[in-house]
PDB file of N, CA and C in Angstrom:
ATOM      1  N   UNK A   1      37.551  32.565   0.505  1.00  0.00           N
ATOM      2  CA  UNK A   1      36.201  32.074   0.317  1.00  0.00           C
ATOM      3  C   UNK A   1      36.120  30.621   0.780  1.00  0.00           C
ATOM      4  N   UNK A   2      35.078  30.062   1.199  1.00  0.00           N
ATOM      5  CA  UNK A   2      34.714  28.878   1.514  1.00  0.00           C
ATOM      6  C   UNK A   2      34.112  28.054   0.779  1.00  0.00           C
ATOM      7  N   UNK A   3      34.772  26.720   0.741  1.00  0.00           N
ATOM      8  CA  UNK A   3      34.230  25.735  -0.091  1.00  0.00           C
ATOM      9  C   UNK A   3      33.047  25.013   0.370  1.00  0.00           C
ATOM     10  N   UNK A   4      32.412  24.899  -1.102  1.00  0.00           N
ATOM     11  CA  UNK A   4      31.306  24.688  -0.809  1.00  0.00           C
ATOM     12  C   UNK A   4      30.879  23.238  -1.438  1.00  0.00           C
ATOM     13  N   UNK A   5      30.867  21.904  -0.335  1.00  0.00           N
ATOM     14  CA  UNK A   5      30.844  20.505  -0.678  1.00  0.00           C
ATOM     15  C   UNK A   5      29.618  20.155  -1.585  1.00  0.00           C
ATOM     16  N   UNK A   6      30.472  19.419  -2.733  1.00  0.00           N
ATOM     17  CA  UNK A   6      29.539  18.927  -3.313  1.00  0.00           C
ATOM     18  C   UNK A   6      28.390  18.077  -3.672  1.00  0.00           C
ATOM     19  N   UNK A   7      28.788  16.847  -2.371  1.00  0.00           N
ATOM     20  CA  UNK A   7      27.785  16.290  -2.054  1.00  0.00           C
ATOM     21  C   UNK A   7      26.922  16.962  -0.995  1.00  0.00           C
ATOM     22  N   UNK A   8      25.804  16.402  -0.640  1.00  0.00           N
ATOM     23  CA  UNK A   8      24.811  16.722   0.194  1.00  0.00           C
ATOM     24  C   UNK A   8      25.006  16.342   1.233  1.00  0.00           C
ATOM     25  N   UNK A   9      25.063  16.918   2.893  1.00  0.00           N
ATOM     26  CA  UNK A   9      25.268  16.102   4.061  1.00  0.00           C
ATOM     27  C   UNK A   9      23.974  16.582   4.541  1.00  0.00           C
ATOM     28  N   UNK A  10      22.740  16.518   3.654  1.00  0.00           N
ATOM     29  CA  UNK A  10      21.408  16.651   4.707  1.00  0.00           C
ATOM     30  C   UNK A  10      20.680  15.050   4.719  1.00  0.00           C
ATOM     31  N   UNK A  11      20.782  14.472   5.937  1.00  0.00           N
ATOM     32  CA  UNK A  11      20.061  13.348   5.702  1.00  0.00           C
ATOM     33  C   UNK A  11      18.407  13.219   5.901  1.00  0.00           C
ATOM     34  N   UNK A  12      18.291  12.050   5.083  1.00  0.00           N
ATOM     35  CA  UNK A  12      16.693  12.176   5.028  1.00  0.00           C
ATOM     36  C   UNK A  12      16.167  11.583   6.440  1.00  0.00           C
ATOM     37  N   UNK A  13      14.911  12.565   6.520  1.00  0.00           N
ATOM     38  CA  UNK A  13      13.697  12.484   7.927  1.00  0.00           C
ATOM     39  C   UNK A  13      14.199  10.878   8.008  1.00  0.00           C
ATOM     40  N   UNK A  14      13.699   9.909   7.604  1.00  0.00           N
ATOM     41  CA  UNK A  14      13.911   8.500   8.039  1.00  0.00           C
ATOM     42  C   UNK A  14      15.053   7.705   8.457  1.00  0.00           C
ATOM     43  N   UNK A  15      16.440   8.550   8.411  1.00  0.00           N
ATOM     44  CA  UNK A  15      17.391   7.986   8.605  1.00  0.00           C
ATOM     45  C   UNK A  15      18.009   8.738   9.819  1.00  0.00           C
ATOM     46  N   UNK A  16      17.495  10.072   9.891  1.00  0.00           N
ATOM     47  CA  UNK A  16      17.581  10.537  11.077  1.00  0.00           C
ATOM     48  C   UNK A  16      16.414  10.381  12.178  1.00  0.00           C
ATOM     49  N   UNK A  17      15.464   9.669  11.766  1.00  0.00           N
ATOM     50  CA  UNK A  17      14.543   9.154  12.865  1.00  0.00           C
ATOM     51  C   UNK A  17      14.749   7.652  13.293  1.00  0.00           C
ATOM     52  N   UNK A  18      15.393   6.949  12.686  1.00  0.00           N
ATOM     53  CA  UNK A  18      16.587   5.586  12.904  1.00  0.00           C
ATOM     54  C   UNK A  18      17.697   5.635  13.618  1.00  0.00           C
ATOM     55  N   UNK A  19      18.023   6.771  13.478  1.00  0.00           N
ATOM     56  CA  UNK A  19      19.603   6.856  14.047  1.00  0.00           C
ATOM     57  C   UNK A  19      19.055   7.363  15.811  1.00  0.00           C
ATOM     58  N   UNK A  20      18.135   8.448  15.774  1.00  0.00           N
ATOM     59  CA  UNK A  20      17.676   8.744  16.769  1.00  0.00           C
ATOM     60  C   UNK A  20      17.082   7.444  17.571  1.00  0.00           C
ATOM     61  N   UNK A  21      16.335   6.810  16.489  1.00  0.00           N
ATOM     62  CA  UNK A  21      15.459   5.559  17.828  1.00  0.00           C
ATOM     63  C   UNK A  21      16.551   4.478  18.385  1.00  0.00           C
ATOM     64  N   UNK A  22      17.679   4.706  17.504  1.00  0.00           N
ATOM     65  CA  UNK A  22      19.017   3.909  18.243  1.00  0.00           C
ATOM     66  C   UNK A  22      19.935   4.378  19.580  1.00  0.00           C
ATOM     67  N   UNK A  23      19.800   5.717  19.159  1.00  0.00           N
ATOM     68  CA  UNK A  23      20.441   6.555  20.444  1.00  0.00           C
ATOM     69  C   UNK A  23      19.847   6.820  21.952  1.00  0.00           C
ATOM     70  N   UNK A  24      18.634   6.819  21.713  1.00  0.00           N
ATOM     71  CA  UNK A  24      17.609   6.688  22.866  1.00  0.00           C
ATOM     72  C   UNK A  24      17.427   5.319  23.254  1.00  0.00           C
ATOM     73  N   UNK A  25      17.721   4.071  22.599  1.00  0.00           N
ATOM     74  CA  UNK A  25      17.619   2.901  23.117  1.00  0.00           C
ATOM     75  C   UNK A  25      18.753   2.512  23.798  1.00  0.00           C
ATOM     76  N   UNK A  26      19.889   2.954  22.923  1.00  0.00           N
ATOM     77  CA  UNK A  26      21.365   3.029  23.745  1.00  0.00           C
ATOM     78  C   UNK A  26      21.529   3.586  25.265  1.00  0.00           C
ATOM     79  N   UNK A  27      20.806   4.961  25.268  1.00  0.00           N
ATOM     80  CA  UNK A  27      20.979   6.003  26.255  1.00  0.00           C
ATOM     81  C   UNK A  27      19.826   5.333  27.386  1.00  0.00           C
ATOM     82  N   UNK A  28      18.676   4.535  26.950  1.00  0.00           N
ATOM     83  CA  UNK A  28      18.152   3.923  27.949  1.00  0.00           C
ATOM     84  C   UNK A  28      18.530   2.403  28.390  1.00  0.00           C
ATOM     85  N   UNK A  29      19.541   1.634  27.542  1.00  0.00           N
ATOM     86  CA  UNK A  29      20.412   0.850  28.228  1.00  0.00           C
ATOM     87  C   UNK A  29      21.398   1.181  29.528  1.00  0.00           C
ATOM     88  N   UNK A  30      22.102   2.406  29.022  1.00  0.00           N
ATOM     89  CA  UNK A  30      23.005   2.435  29.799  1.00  0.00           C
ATOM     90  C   UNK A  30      22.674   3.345  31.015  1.00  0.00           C
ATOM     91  N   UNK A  31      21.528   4.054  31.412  1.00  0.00           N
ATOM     92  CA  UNK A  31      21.092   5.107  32.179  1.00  0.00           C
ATOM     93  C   UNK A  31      21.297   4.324  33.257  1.00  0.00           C
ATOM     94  N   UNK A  32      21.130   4.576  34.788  1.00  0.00           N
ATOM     95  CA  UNK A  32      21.074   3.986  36.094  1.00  0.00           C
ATOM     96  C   UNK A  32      19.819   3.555  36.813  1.00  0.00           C
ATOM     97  N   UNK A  33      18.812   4.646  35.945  1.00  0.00           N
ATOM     98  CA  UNK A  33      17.765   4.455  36.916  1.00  0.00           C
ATOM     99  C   UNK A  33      16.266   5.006  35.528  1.00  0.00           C
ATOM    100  N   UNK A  34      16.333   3.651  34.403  1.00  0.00           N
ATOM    101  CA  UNK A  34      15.289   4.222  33.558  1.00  0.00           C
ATOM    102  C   UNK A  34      14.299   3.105  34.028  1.00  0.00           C
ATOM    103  N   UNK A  35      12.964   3.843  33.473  1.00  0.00           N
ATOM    104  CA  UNK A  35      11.553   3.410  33.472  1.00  0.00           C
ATOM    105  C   UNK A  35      11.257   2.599  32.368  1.00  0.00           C
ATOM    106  N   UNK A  36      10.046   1.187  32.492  1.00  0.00           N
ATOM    107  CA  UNK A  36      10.241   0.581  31.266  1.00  0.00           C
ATOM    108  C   UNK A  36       9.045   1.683  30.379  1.00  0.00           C
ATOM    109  N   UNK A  37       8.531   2.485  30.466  1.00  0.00           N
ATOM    110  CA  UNK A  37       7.580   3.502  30.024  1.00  0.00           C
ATOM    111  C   UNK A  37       8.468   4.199  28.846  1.00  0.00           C
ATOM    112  N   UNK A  38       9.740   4.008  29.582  1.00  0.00           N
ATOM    113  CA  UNK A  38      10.439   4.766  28.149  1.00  0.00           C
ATOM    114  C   UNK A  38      11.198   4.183  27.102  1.00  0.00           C
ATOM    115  N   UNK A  39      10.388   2.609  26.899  1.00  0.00           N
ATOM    116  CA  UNK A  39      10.500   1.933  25.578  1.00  0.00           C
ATOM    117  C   UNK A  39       9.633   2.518  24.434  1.00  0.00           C
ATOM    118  N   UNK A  40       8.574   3.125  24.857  1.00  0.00           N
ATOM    119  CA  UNK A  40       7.854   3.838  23.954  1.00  0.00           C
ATOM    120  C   UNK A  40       8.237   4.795  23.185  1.00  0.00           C
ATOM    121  N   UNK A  41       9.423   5.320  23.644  1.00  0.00           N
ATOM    122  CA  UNK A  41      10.502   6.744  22.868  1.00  0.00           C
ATOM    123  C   UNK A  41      10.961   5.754  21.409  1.00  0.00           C
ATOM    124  N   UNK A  42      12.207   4.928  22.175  1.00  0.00           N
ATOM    125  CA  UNK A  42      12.660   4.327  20.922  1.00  0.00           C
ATOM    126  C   UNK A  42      11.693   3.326  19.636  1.00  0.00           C
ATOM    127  N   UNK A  43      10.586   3.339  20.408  1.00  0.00           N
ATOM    128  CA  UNK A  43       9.680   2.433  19.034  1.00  0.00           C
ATOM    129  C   UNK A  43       8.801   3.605  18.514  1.00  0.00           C
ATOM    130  N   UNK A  44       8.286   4.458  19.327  1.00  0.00           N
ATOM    131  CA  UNK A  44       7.705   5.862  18.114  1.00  0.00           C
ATOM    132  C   UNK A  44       8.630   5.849  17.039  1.00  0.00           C
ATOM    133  N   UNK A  45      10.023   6.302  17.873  1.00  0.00           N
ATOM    134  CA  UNK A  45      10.942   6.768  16.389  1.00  0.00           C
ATOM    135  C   UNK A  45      11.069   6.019  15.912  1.00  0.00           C
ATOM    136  N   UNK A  46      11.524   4.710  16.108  1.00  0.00           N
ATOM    137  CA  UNK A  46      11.229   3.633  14.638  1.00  0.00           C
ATOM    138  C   UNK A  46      10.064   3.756  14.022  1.00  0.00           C
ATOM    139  N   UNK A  47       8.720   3.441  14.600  1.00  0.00           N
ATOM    140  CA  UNK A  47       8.028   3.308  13.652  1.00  0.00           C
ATOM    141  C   UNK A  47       7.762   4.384  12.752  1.00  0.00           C
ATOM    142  N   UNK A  48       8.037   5.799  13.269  1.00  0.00           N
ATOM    143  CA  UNK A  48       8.016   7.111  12.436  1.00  0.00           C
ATOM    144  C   UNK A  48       9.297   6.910  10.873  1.00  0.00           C
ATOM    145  N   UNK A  49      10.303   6.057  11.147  1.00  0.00           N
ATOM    146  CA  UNK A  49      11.237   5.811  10.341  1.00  0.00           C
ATOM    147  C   UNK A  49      10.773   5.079   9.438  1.00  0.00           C
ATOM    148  N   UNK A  50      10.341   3.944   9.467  1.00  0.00           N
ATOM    149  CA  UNK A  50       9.256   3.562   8.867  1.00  0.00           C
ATOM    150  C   UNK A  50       8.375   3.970   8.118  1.00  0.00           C
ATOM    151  N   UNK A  51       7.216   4.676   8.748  1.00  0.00           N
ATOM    152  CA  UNK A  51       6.737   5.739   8.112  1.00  0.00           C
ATOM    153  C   UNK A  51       7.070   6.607   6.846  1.00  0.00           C
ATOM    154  N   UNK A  52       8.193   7.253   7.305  1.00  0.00           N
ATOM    155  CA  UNK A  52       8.460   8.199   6.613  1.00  0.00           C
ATOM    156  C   UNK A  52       9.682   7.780   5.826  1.00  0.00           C
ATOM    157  N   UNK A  53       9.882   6.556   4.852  1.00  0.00           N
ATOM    158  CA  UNK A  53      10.626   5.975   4.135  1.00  0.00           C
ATOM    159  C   UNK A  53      10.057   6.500   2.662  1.00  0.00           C
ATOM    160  N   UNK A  54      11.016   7.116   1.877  1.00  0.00           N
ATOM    161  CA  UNK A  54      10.252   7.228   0.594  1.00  0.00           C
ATOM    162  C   UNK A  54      10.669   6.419  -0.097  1.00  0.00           C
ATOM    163  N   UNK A  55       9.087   6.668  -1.050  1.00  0.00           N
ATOM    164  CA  UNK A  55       9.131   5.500  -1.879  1.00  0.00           C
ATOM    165  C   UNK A  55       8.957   6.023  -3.321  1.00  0.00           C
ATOM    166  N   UNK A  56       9.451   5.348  -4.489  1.00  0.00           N
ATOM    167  CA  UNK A  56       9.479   5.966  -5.434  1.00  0.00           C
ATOM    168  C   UNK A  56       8.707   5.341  -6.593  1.00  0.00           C
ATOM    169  N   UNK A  57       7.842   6.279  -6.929  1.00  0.00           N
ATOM    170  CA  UNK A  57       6.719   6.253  -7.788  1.00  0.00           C
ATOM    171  C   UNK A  57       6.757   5.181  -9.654  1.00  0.00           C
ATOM    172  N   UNK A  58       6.057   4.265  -9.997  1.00  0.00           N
ATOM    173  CA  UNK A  58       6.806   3.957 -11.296  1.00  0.00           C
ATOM    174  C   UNK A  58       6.522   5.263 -12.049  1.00  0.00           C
ATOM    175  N   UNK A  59       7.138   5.058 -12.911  1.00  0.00           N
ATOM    176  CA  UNK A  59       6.738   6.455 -14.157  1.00  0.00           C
ATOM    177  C   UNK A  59       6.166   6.101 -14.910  1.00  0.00           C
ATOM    178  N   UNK A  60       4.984   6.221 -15.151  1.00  0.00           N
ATOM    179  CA  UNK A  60       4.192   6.152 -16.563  1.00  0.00           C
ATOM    180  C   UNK A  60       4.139   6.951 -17.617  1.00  0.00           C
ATOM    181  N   UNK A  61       5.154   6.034 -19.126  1.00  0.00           N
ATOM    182  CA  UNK A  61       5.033   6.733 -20.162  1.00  0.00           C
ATOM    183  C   UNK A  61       3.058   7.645 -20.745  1.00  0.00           C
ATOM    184  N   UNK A  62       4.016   7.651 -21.775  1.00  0.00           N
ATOM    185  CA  UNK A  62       2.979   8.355 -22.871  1.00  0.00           C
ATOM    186  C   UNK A  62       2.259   7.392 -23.364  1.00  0.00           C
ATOM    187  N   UNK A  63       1.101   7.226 -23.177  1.00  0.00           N
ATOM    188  CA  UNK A  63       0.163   6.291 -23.663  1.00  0.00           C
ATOM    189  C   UNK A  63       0.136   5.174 -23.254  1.00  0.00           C
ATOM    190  N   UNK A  64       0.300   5.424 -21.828  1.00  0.00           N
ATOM    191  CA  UNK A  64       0.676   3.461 -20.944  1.00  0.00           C
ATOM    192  C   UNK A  64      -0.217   3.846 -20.438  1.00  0.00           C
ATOM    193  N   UNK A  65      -1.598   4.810 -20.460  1.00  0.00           N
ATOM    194  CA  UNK A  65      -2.992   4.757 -19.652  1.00  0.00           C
ATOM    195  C   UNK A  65      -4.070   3.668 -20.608  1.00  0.00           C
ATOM    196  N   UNK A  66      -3.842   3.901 -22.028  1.00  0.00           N
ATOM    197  CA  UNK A  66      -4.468   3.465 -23.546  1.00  0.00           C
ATOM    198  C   UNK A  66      -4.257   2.097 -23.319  1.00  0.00           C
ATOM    199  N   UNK A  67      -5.211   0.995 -23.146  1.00  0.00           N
ATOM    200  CA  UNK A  67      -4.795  -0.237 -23.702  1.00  0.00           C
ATOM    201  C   UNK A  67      -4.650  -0.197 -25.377  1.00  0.00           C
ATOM    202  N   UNK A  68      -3.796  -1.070 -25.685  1.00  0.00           N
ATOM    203  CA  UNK A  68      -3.177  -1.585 -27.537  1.00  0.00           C
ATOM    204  C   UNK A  68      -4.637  -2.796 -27.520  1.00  0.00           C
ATOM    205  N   UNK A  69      -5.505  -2.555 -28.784  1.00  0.00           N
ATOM    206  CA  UNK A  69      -5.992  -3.533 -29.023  1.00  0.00           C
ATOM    207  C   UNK A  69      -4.889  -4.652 -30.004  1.00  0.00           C
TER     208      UNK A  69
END
């Protein structure tokens, strides 16, 4: 039978849309013959990384809607 890891190796949308807007900036450094048109690849995916950063909500107890006179 196969083991089955206990941590998680799914990374989140934003860190794989980071890693991506790095690889396409890399891959258009080093190409021979790129267009500056395809600076627009690597800043979508950043700013989509951006985007899609979660954020985490405060929690509001029980009766933190009620002002205390």
């Amino acid at each position: 039978m196969a083991k089955v890891p206990t941590t998680s190796l799914a990374a989140h949308l934003s860190q794989v849309l980071a890693i991506l807007s790095l690889v396409f900036l890399t891959m258009m450094c080093v190409a021979s013959a790129t267009r500056i048109g395809y600076v627009i690849y690597p800043l979508n995916f950043a700013l989509w990384s951006w985007a899609c950063t979660e954020t985490v909500a405060p929690k509001r107890g029980i009766g933190s809607d009620v002002s205390e006179f």
